GROMACS .gro file of C-alpha atoms in nm:
model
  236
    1UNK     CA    1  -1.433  -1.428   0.034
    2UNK     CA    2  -1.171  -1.452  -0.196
    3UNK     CA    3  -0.908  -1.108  -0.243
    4UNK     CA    4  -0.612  -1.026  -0.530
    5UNK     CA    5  -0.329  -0.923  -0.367
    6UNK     CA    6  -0.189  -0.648  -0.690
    7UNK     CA    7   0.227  -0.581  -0.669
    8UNK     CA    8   0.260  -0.262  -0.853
    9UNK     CA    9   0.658  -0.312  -0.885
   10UNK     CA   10   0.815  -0.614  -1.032
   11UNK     CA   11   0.986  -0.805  -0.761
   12UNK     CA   12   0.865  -1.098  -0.661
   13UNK     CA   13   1.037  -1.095  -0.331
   14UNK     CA   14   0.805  -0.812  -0.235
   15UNK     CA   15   0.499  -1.017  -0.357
   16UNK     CA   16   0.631  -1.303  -0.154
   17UNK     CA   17   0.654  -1.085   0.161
   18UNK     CA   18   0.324  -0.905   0.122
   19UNK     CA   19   0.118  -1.246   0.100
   20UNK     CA   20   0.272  -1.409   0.359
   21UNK     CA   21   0.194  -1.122   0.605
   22UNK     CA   22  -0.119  -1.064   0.466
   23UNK     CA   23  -0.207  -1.486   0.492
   24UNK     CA   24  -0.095  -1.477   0.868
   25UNK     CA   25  -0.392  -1.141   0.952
   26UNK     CA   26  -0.681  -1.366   0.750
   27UNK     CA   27  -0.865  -1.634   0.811
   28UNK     CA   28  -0.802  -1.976   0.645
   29UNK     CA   29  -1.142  -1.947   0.475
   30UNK     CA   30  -1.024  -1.641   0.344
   31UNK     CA   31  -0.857  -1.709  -0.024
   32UNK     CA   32  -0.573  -1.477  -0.140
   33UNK     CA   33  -0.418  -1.444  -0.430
   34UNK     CA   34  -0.090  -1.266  -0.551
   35UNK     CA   35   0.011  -1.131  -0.866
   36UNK     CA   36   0.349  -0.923  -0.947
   37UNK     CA   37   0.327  -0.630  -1.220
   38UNK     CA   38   0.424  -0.756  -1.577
   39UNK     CA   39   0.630  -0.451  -1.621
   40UNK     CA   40   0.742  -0.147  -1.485
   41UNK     CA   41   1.046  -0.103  -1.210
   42UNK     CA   42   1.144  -0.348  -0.958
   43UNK     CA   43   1.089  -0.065  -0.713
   44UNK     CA   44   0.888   0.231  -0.781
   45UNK     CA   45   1.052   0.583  -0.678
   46UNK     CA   46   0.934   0.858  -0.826
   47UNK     CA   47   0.640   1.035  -0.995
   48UNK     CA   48   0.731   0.885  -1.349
   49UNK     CA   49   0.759   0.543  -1.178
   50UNK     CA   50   0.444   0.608  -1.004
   51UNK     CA   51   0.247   0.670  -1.330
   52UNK     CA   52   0.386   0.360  -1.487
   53UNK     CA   53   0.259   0.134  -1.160
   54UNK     CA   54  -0.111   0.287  -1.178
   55UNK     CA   55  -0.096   0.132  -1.540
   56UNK     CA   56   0.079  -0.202  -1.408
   57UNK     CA   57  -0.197  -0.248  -1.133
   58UNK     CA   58  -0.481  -0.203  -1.402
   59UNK     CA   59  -0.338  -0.453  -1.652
   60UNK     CA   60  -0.284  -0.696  -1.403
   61UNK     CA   61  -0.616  -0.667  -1.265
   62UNK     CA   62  -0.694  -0.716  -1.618
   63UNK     CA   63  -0.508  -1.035  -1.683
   64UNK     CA   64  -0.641  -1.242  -1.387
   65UNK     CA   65  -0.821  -1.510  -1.421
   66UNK     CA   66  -1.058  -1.576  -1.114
   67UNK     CA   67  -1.350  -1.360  -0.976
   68UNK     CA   68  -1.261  -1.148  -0.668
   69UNK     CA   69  -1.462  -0.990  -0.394
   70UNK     CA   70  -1.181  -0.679  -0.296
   71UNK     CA   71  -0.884  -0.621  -0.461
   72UNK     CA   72  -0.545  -0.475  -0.237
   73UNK     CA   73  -0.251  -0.306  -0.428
   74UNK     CA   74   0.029  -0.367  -0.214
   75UNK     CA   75   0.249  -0.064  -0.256
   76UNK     CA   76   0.207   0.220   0.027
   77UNK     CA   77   0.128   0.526  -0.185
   78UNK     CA   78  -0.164   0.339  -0.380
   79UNK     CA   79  -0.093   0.363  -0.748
   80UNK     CA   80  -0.390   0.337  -0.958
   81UNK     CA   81  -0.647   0.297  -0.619
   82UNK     CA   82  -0.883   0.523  -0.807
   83UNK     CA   83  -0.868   0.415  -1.176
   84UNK     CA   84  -0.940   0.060  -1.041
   85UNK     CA   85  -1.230   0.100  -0.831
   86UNK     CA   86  -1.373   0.279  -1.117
   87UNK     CA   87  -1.322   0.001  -1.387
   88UNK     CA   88  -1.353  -0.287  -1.156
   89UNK     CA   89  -1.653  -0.266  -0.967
   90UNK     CA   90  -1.467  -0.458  -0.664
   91UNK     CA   91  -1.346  -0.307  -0.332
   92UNK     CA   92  -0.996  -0.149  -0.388
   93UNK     CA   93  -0.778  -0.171  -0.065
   94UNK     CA   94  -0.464   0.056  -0.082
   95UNK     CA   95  -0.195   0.017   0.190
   96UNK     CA   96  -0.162   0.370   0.245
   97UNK     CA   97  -0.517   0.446   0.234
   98UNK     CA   98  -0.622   0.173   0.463
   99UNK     CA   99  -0.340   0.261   0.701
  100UNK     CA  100  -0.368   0.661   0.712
  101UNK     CA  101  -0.755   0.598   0.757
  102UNK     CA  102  -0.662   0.399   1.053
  103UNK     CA  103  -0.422   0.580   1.244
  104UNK     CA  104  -0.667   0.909   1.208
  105UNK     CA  105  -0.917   0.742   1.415
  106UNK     CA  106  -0.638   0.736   1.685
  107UNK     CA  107  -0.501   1.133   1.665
  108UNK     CA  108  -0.252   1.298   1.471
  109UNK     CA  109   0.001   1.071   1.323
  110UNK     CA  110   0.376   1.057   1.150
  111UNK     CA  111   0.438   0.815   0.880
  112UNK     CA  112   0.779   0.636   0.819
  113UNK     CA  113   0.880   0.541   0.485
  114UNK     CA  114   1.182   0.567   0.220
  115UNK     CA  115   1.240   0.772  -0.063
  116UNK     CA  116   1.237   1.159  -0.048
  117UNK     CA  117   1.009   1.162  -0.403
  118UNK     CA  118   0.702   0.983  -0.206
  119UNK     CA  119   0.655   1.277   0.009
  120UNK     CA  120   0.440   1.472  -0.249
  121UNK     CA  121   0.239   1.157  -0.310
  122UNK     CA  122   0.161   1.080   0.027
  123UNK     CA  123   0.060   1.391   0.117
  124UNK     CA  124  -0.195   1.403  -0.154
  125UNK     CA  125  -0.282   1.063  -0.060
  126UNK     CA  126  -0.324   1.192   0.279
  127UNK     CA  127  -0.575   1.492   0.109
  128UNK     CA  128  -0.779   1.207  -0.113
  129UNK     CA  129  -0.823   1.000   0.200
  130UNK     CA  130  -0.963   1.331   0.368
  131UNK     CA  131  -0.721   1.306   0.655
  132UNK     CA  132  -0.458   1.587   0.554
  133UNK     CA  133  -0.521   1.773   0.870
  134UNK     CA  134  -0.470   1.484   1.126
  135UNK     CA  135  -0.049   1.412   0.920
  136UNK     CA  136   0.169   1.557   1.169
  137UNK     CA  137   0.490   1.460   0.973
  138UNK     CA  138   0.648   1.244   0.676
  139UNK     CA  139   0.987   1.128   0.782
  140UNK     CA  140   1.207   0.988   0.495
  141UNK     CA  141   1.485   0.752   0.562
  142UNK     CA  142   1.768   0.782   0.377
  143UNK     CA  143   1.799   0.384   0.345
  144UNK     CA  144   1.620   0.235   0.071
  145UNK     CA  145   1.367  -0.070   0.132
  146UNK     CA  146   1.638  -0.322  -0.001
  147UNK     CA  147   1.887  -0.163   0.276
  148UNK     CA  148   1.649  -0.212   0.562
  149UNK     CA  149   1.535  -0.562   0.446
  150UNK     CA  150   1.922  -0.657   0.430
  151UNK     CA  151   1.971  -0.591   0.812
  152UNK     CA  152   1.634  -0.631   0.974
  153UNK     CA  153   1.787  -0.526   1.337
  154UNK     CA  154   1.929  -0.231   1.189
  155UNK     CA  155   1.606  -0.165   1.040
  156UNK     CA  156   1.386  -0.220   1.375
  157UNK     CA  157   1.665   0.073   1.528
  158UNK     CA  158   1.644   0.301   1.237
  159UNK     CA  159   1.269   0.320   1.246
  160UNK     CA  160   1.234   0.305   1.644
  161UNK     CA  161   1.438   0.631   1.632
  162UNK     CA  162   1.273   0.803   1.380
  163UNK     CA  163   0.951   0.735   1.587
  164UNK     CA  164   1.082   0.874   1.885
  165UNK     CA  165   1.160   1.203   1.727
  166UNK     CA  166   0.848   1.226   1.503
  167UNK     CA  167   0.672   1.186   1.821
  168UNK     CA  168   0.898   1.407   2.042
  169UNK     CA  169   0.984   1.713   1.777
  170UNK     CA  170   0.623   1.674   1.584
  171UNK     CA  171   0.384   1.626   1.827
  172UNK     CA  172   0.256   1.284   1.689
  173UNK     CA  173   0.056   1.063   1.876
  174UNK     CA  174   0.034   0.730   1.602
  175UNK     CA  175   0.367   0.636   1.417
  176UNK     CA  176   0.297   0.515   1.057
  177UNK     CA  177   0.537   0.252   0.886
  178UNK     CA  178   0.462   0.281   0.512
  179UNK     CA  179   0.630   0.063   0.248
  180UNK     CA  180   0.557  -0.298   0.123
  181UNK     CA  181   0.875  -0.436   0.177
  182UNK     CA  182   0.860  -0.322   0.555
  183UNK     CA  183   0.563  -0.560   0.630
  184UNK     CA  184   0.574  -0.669   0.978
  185UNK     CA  185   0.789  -0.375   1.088
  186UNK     CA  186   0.554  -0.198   1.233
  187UNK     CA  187   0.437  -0.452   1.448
  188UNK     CA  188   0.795  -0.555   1.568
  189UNK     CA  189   0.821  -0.142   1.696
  190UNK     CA  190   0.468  -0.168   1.816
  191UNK     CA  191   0.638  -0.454   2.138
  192UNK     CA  192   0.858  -0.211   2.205
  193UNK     CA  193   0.738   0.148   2.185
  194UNK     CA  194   0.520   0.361   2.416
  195UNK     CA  195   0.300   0.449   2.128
  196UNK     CA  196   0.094   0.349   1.878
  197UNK     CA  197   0.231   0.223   1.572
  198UNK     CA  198   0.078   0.118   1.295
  199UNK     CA  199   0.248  -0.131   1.020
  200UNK     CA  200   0.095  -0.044   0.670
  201UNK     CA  201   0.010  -0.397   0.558
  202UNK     CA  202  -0.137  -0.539   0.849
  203UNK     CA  203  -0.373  -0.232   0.838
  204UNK     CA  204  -0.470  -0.336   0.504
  205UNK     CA  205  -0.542  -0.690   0.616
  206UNK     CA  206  -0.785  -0.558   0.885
  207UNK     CA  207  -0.970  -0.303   0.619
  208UNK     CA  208  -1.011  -0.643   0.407
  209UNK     CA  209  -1.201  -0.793   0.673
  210UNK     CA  210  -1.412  -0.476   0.731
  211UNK     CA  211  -1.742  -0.476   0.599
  212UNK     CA  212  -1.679  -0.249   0.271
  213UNK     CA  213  -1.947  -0.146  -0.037
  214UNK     CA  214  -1.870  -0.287  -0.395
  215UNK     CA  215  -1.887   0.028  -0.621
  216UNK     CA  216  -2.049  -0.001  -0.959
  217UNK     CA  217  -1.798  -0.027  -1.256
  218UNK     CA  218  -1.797   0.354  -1.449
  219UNK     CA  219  -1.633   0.278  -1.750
  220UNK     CA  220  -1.620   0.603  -2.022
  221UNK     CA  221  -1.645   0.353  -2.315
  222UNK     CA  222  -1.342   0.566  -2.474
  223UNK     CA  223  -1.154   0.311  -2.731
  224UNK     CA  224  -0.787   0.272  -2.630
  225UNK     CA  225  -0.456   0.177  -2.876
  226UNK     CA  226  -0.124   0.038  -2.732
  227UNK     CA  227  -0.271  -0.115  -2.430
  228UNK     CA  228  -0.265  -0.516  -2.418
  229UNK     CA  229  -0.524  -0.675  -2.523
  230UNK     CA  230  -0.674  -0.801  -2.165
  231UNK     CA  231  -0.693  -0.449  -2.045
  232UNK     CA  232  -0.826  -0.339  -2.387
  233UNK     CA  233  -1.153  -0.510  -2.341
  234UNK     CA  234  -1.189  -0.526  -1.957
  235UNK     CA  235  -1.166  -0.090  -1.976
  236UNK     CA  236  -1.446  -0.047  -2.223
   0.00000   0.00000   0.00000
């Protein structure tokens, strides 16, 4: 089984950080690969930056090189998760997806994350992934990914208390830490909360081990202009 591991935004920190936490919840006969976006933002934070991420993901997808069996776009919000299961004929993970599906099984649930302009997204996330009724909350921090990376401590208490009151003023039963660059977060809170919690890219690591259809490819055979020259033939 061999998985690409898509960065919609264009830090390679973040790619870093996603396949090393990814690497530790697979199996060594598992191959992973990781690929940052050739353009775009170096974080993504709004519905404009969104846009331009669902067209990163597909040209990168376009410009690999090796044959893979699922595909995971590491960004929790899941730009372009549609678009490329529809042109690539490979299992498309999502790190929001794969989490939200997750912590439905277990009740209602609150998701953690920065940046006030992902609430819209996420919820419709939430309504593609059919589990709009089970989101008890969306708490935004007002610290940015790059702030709670800085001071991992800090970080841990932030979140931990956000929990607590998502779960005390919300009535959720899962907590939900959403973002790339919070990777392993989750599980940190998860020693030392009374709850559930559920870190977004470790529940993407378990949905790549799940048994999971390939779709066929459903290209429209539409001829494109402007879009690089990988992507140009790989779409049609």
């Amino acid at each position: 089984m061999r998985a690409l591991v898509i960065n919609p935004n264009t830090s390679t920190q973040v790619t870093q950080m996603l396949h090393a936490h990814l690497r530790e919840h697979l199996p060594q006969t598992f191959a992973l690969d990781s690929v940052t976006a050739r353009f775009g933002g170096a974080y993504i934070a709004s519905e404009a930056g969104y846009a331009i991420a669902a067209h990163a993901v597909l040209d990168a997808w376009a410009t690999s090189t090796n044959e893979y069996d699922r595909i995971v776009i590491g960004c929790f919000g899941d730009p372009g998760l549609e678009a490329l299961r529809e042109i690539s004929g490979i299992p498309v993970i999502g790190l929001a997806e794969a989490a939200m599906l997750e912590a439905a099984t277990l009740g209602r649930f609150a998701i953690i994350t920065g940046g006030e302009r992902w609430r819209p997204i996420l919820k419709r996330r939430a309504a593609a992934a059919g589990v709009a009724e089970k989101l008890a909350a969306i708490h935004i921090l007002r610290e940015t990914g790059a702030e709670l990376l800085a001071d991992r401590a800090r970080a841990l208490d932030l979140l931990a208390a956000a929990a607590q009151d998502c779960v005390r003023t919300q009535q959720a039963e899962i907590v939900l830490i959403g973002g790339a660059a919070l990777a392993g977060m989750g599980e940190a809170l998860a020693e030392r909360l009374p709850f559930p919690v559920i870190d977004n890219v470790s529940a993407a690591a378990r949905a790549l081990l799940a048994p999971i259809s390939a779709p066929a490819a459903d290209l429209d055979h539409v001829v494109y202009s402007g879009l690089s020259s990988e992507l140009s033939v790989r779409i049609r």
